[in-house]
Coordinates of C-alpha atoms in Angstrom, one line a residue:
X1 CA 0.0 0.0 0.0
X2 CA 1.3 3.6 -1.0
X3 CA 2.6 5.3 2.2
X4 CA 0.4 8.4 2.7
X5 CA 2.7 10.9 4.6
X6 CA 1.4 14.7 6.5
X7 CA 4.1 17.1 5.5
X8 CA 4.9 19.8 8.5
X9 CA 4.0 23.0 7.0
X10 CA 0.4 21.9 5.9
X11 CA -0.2 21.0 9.6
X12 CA 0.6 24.5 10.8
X13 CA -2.0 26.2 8.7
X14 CA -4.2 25.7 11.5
X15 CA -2.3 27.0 13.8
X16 CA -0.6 30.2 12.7
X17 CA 0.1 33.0 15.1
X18 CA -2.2 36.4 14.9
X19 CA 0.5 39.1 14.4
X20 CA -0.6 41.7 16.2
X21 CA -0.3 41.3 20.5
X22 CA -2.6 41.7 22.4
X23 CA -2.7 43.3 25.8
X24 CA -3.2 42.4 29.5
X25 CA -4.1 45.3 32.1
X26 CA -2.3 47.5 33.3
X27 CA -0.9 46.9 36.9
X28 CA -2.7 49.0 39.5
X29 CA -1.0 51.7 41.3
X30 CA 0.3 49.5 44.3
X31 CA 1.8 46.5 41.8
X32 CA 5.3 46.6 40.7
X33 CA 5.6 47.3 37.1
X34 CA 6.9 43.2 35.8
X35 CA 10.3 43.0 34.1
X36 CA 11.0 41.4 31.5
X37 CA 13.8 38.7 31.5
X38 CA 16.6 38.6 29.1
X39 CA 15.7 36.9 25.8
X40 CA 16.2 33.7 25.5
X41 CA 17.2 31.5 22.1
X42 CA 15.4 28.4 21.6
X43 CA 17.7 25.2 20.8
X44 CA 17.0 23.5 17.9
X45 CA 16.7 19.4 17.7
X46 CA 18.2 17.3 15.4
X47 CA 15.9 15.6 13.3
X48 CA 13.2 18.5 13.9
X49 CA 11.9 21.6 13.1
X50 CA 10.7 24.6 15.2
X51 CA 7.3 24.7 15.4
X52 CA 6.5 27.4 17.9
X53 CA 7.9 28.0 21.5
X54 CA 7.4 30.6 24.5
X55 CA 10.6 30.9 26.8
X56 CA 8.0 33.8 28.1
X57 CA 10.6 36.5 28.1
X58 CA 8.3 39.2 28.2
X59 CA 6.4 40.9 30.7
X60 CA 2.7 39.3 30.6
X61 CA 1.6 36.5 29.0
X62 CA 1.6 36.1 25.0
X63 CA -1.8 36.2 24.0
X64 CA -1.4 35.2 20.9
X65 CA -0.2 31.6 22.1
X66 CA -2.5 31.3 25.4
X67 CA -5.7 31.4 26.0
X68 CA -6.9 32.2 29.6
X69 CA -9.9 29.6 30.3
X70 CA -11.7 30.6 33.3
X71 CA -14.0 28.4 34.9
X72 CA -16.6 28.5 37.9
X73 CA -16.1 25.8 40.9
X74 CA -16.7 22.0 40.5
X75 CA -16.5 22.3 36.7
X76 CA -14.5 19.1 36.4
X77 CA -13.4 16.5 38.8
X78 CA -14.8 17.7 42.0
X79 CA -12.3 20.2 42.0
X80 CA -12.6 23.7 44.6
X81 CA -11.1 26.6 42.4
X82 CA -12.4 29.2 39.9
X83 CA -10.5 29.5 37.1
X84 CA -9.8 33.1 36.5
X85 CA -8.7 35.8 33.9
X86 CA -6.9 37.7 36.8
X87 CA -3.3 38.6 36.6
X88 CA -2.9 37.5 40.8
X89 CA -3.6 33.7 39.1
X90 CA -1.8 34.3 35.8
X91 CA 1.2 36.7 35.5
X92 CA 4.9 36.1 34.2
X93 CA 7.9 36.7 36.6
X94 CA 11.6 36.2 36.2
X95 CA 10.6 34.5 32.9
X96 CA 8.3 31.9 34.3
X97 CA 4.6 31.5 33.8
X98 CA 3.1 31.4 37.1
X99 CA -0.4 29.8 37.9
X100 CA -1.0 31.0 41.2
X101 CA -3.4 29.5 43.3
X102 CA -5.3 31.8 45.8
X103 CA -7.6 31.0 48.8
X104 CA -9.8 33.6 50.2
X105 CA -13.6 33.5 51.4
X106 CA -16.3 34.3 49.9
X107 CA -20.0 33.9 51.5
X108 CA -18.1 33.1 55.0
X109 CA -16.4 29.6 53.3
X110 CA -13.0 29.2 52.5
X111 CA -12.6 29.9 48.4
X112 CA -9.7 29.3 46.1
X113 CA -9.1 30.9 42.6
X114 CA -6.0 29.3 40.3
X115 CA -5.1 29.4 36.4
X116 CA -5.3 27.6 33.4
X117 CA -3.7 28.7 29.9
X118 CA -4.7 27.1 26.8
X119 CA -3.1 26.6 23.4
X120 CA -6.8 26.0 21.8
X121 CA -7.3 27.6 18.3
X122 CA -3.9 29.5 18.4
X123 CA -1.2 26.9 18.7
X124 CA -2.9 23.6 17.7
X125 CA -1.2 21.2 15.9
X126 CA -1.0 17.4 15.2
X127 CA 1.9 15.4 15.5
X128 CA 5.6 16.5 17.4
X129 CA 7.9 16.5 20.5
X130 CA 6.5 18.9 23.1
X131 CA 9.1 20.2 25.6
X132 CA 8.6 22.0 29.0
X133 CA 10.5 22.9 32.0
X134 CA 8.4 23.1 34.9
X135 CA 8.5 23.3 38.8
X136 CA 5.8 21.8 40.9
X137 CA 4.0 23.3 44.1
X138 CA 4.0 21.4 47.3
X139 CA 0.8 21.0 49.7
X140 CA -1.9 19.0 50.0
X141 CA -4.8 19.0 47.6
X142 CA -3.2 21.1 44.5
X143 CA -2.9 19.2 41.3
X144 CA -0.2 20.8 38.7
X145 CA -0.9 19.4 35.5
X146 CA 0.7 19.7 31.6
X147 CA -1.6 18.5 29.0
X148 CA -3.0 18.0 25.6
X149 CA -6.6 18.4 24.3
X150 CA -7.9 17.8 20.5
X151 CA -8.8 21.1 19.2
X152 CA -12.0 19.7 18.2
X153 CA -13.7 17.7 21.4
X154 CA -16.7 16.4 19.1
X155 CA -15.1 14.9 16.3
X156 CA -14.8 11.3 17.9
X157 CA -16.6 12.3 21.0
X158 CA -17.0 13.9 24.1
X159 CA -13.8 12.5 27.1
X160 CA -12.7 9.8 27.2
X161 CA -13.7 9.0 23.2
X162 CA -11.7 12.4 21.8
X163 CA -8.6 11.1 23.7
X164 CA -6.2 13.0 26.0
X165 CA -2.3 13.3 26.0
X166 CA -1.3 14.2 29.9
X167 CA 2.6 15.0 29.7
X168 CA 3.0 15.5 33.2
X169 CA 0.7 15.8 36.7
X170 CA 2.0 15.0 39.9
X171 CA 0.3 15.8 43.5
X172 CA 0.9 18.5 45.6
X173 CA 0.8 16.1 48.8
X174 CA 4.1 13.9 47.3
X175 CA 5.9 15.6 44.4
X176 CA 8.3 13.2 44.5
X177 CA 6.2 11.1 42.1
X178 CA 5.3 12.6 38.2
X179 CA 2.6 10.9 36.1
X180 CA 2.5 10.4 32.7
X181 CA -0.9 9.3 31.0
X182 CA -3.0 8.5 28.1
X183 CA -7.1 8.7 27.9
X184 CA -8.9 7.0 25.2
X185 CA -11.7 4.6 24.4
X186 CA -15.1 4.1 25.7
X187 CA -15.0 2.7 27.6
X188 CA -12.4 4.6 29.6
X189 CA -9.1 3.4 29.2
X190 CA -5.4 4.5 29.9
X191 CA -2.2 3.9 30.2
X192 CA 0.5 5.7 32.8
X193 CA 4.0 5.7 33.4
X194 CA 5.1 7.2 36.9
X195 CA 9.1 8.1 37.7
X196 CA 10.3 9.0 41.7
X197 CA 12.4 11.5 42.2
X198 CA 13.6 12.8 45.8
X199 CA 15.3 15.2 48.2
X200 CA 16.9 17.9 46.6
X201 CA 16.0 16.4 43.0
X202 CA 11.9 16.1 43.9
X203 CA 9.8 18.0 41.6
X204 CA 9.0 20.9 43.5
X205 CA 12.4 21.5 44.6
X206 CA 13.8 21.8 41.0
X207 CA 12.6 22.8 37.2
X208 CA 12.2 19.2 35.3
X209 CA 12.0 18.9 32.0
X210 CA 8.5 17.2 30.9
X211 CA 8.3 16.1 26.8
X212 CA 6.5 13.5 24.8
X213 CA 7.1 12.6 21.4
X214 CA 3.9 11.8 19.3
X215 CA 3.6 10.6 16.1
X216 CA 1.0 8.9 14.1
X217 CA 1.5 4.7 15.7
X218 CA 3.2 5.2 19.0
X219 CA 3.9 7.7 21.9
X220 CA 6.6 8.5 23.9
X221 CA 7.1 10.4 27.0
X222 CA 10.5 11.7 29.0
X223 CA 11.3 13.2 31.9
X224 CA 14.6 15.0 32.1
X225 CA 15.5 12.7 28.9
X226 CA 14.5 9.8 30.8
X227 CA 12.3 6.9 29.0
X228 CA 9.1 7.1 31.1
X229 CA 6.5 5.2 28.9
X230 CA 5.9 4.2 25.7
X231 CA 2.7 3.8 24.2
X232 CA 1.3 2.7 21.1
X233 CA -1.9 0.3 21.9
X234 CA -5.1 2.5 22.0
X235 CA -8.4 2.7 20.3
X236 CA -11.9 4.7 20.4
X237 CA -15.5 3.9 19.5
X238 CA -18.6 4.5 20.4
X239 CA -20.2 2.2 23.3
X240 CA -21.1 -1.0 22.3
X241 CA -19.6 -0.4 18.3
X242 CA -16.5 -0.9 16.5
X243 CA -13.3 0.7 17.1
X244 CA -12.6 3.4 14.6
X245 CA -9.9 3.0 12.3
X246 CA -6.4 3.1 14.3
X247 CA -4.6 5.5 15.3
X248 CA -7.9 7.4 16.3
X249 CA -8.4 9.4 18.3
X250 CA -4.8 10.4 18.0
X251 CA -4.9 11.6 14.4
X252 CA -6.6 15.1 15.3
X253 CA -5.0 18.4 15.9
X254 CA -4.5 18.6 19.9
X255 CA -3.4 21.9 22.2
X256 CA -1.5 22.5 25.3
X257 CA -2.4 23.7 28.3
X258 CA -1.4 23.9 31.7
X259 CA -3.3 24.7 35.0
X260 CA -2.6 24.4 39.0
X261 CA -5.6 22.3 41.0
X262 CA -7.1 22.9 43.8
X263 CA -8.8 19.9 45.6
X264 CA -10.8 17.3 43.5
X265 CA -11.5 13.3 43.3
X266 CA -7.3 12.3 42.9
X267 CA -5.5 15.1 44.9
X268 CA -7.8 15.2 47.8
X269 CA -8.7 18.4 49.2
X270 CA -6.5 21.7 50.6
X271 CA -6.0 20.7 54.8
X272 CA -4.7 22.9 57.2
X273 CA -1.0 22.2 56.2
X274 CA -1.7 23.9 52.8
X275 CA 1.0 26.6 52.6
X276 CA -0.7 29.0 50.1
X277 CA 1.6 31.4 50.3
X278 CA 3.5 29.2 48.5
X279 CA 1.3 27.7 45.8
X280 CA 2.9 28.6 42.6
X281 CA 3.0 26.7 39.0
X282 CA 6.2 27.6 37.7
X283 CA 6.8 27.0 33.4
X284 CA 10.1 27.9 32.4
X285 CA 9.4 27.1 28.9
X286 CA 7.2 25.4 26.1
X287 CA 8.5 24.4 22.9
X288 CA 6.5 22.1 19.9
X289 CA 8.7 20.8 17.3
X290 CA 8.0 18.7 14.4
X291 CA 9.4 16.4 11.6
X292 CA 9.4 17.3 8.2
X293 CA 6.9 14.8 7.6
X294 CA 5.5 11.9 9.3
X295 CA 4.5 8.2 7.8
X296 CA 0.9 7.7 8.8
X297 CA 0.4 4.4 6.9
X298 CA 0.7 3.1 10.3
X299 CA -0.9 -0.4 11.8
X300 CA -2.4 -1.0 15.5
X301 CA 0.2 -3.7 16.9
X302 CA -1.8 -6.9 17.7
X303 CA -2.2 -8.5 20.8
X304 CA 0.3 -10.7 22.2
X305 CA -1.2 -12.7 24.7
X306 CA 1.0 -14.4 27.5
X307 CA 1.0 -18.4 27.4
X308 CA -0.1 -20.2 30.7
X309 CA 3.3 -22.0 32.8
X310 CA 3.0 -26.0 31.8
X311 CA 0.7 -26.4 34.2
X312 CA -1.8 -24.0 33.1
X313 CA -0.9 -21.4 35.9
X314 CA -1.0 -17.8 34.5
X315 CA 1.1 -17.0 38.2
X316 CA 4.6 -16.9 38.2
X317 CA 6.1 -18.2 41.3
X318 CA 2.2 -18.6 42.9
X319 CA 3.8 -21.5 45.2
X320 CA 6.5 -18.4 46.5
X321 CA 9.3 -21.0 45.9
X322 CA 11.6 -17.8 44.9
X323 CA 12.7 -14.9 47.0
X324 CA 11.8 -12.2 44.4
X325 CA 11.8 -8.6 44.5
X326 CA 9.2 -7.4 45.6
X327 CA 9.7 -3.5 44.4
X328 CA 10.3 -4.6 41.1
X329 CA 7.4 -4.8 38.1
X330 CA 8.2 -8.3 37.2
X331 CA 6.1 -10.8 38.6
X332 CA 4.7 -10.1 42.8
X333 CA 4.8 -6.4 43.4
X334 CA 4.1 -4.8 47.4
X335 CA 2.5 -1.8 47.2
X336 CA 1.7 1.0 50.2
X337 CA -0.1 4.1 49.3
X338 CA -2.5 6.7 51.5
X339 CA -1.0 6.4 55.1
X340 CA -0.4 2.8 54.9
X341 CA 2.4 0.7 56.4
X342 CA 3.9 -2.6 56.3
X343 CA 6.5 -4.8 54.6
X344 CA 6.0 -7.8 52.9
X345 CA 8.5 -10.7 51.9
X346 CA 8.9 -14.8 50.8
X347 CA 9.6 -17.1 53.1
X348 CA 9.6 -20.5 53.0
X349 CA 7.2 -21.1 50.6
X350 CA 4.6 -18.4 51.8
X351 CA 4.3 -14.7 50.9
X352 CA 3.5 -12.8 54.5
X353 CA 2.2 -9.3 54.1
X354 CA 2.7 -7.6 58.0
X355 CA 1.0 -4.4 58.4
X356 CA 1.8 -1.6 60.5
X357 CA -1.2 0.3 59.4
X358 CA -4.0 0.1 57.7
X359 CA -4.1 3.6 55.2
X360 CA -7.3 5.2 54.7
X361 CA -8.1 3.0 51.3
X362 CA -8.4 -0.7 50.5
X363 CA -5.4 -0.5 48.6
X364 CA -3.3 1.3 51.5
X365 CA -1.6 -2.2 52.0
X366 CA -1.6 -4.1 48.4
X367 CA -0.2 -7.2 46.5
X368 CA -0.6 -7.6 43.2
X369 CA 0.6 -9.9 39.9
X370 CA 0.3 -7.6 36.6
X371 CA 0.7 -9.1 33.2
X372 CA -2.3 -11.4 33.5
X373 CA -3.7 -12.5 29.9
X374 CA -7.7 -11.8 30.0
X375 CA -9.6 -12.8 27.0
X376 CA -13.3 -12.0 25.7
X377 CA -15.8 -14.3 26.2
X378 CA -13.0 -17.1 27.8
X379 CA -13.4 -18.0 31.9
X380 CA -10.8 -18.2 34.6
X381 CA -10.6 -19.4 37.6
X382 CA -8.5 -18.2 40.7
X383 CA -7.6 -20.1 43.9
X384 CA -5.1 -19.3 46.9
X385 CA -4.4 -21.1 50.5
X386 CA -4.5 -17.7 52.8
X387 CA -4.3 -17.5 56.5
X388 CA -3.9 -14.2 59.1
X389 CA -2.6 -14.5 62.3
X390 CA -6.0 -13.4 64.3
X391 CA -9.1 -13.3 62.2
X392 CA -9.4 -9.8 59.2
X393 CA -10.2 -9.1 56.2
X394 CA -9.2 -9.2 52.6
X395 CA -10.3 -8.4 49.4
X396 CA -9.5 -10.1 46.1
X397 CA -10.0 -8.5 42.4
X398 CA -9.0 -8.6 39.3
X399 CA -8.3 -5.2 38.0
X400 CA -7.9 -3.4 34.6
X401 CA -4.9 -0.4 34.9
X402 CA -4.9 0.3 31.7
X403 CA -9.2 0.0 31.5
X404 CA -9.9 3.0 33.9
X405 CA -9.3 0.2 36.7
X406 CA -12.5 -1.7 35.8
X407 CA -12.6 -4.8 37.5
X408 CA -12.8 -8.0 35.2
X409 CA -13.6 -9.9 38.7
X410 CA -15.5 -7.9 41.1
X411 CA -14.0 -7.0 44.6
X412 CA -14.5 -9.4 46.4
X413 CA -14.2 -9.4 50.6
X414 CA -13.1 -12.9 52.2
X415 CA -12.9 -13.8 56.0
X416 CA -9.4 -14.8 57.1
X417 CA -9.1 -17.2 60.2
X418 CA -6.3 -18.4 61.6
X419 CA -6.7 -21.7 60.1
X420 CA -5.6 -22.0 56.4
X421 CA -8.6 -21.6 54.2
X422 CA -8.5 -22.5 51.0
X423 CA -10.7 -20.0 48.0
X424 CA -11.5 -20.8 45.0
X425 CA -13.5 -18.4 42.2
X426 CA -14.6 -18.7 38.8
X427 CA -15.4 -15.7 36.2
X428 CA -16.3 -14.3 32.8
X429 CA -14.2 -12.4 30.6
X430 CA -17.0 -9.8 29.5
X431 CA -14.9 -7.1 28.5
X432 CA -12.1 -6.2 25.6
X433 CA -9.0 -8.5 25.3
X434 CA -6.4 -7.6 28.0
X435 CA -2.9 -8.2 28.4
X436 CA -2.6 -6.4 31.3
X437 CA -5.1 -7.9 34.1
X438 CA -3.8 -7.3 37.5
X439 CA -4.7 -9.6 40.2
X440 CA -4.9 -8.0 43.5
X441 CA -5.0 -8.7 47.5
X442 CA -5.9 -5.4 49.2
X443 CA -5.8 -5.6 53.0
X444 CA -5.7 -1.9 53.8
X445 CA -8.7 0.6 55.2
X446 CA -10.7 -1.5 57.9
X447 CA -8.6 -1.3 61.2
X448 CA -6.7 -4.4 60.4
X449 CA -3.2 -5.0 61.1
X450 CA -3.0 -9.1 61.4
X451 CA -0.5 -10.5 59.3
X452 CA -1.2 -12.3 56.5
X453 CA 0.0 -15.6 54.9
X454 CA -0.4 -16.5 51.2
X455 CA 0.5 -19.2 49.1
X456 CA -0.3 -21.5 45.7
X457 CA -2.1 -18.9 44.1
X458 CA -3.6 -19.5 40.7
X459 CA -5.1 -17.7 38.0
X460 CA -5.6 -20.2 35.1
X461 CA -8.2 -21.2 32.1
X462 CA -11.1 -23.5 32.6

């Protein structure tokens, strides 16, 4: 078949820059007049062109690259702030984009106000390497975020069917960790890639530099150079239809923007620890940069489903017969988020899980074995020997991370004695193929601590 191929500068028709600036107000009598920070020269990349860039050198914000997007409280994910136009949420200092966020009161209730910039209908563009340096706040409940929209919501769909390319978010409450992520589908899907950084190197104590590269059949996204994730599995359709033709919905123009948080479903909500004094967004720079052209005769990769041990097992090492790591993402993984606490390791032939506290969520305290092959329309059944050392709780799923966490089998609570039990489950595959089931033991949230002993776990066929 003829390669079909999107040459650079008929993608930047959409996108080209009004020449004429526009202006921001003046500052009021008791502001100090902004300066503006040397100029600064854009590197080139080998192997790409320039498409546009701010290294926001001047003294307000370019408005013919950003777009202010103000917003009224609860607009999206539960979250607290309105989005403003004001130059106390948006301004540029020291040649930094700030998104400040602000909490006042209004009606005798605490209030916050924060910013969000767009790219939308100035700076779109479809397909490139987008780079940013950025610095992160610290505090509880805000939500920093670098992201991509399509330009056009509607043409596959409203979220998560138009798709979403997230370069960067990490949490106010533990910078140390930065998420990358992918939205697509319906239903819902995604995929992340997470990388730690701490001490002096977290991400609110330096500027990172935050890029993906996306092109028509696969993206991929870096931090500070850094491979984070690579992605090139994803689809779109309408519920209960066929996919559209792949690589939608990543074959649209998309924009950046950027915004600071302020409480909502993920990040939790502001507490008294909250240093708002402090709550700043800094961007030292975005730059978009494309290939002279770009070979979109490209093909979705097919499935490649994992094959069962000999024995039909879909568990590796479910009799605990190795001493593995257990921080690693091969095989058993021990997991602690949300005030939990604990430490788990092999030994002879069991895996004990002791907990030091619960956390506030079922998944505070968590074991799980990724990489399970689940198939539409096929039937599995899981069994395990578990014990505790005075009688708990635990609860058993099979999860979907890269299927918005849908369960493929349903959370399901079990009674530990003391005694060995022995439980055994059967279920349907209902969903899309998956090569990334995740079988889980959660034993956080409910008050107990007991420790837990698990062995000849099985996920396999019937």
């Amino acid at each position: 078949m003829k390669s079909k191929k999107i040459i650079s500068s008929i993608l930047t028709l959409a996108m080209i820059l009004p020449m004429a600036a526009c202006t921001q107000p003046k500052p009021t009598e008791t502001e100090a007049e902004p300066t503006a920070a040397p100029a600064t020269e854009t590197p080139q990349l080998e192997g790409y062109d320039l498409l546009w860039s701010d290294e926001f050198d001047g003294q307000t914000m370019d408005e013919t690259k950003w777009n202010y997007e103000p917003h009224e409280p609860g607009w999206t994910n539960n979250e607290l702030q309105e989005y403003t136009t004001s130059t106390d949420n948006v301004f540029v200092r020291d040649g930094k984009l700030v998104l400040k966020a602000l909490k006042t009161t209004k009606d005798g209730q605490d209030y916050y106000t924060s910013g969000k910039v767009t790219g939308q209908n100035k700076t779109d563009f479809m397909y490139g390497k987008v780079v940013v340096s950025a610095k992160v706040p610290e505090g509880q409940g805000l939500w920093p975020a670098i992201w991509m929209m399509p330009q056009d919501e509607s043409y596959y769909g409203q979220w998560p069917k138009c798709g979403e390319i997230d370069i960067m978010e990490s949490l106010g409450k533990d910078t140390t960790i930065s998420y990358s992520t992918i939205h697509y589908g319906e239903p819902h899907a995604e995929q992340q890639g997470t990388v730690t950084m701490t001490g002096a190197d977290s991400f609110s104590a330096r500027f990172h530099e935050y890029s993906v590269e996306w092109e028509p059949g696969e993206m991929r996204f870096y931090t500070d150079d850094v491979l984070v994730l690579t992605v090139n599995d994803w689809f779109t359709a309408e519920e209960g239809q066929d996919d559209k033709p792949y690589p939608a919905p990543f074959n649209q123009p998309f924009f950046v923007q950027m915004n600071l948080a302020v409480g909502g479903d993920w990040p939790g909500n502001p507490d008294a620890t909250t240093n708002f004094d402090n709550a700043e967004f800094e961007i030292d720079y975005v730059r978009v940069y494309q290939k002279p052209e770009y070979d979109t005769n490209v093909q979705k990769p097919e499935k490649v489903f994992r094959e069962a041990l000999p024995d039909g097992n879909f568990i590796r090492n479910g009799d605990f017969s190795v001493a593995e790591d257990l921080t690693d993402d091969t095989d058993w993984k021990f997991l602690l988020f949300y005030e939990g606490e604990g430490h788990a390791e092999i030994k002879d032939g069991e895996m004990i899980i002791t907990s030091t506290n619960c956390g506030t969520e079922e998944y505070s305290v968590q074991l799980v074995h990724p990489d399970l092959p689940m198939r539409k329309g096929h039937t599995y059944r899981i069994t395990f020997d578990i014990r505790a050392d005075e009688a708990r709780k635990c609860i058993v799923c099979v999860s979907a991370p890269n299927a918005g966490w849908i369960r493929y089998f349903p959370d399901t609570s079990i009674d530990l004695t003391e005694e060995w039990q022995t439980f055994e489950f059967t279920f349907d595959m209902t969903e899309k193929d998956d090569n990334n089931g995740r079988l889980e033991f959660n034993m956080g949230k409910h008050g107990d601590t007991a420790t837990i002993h698990i062995t000849n776990v099985r996920v396999e066929e019937v």
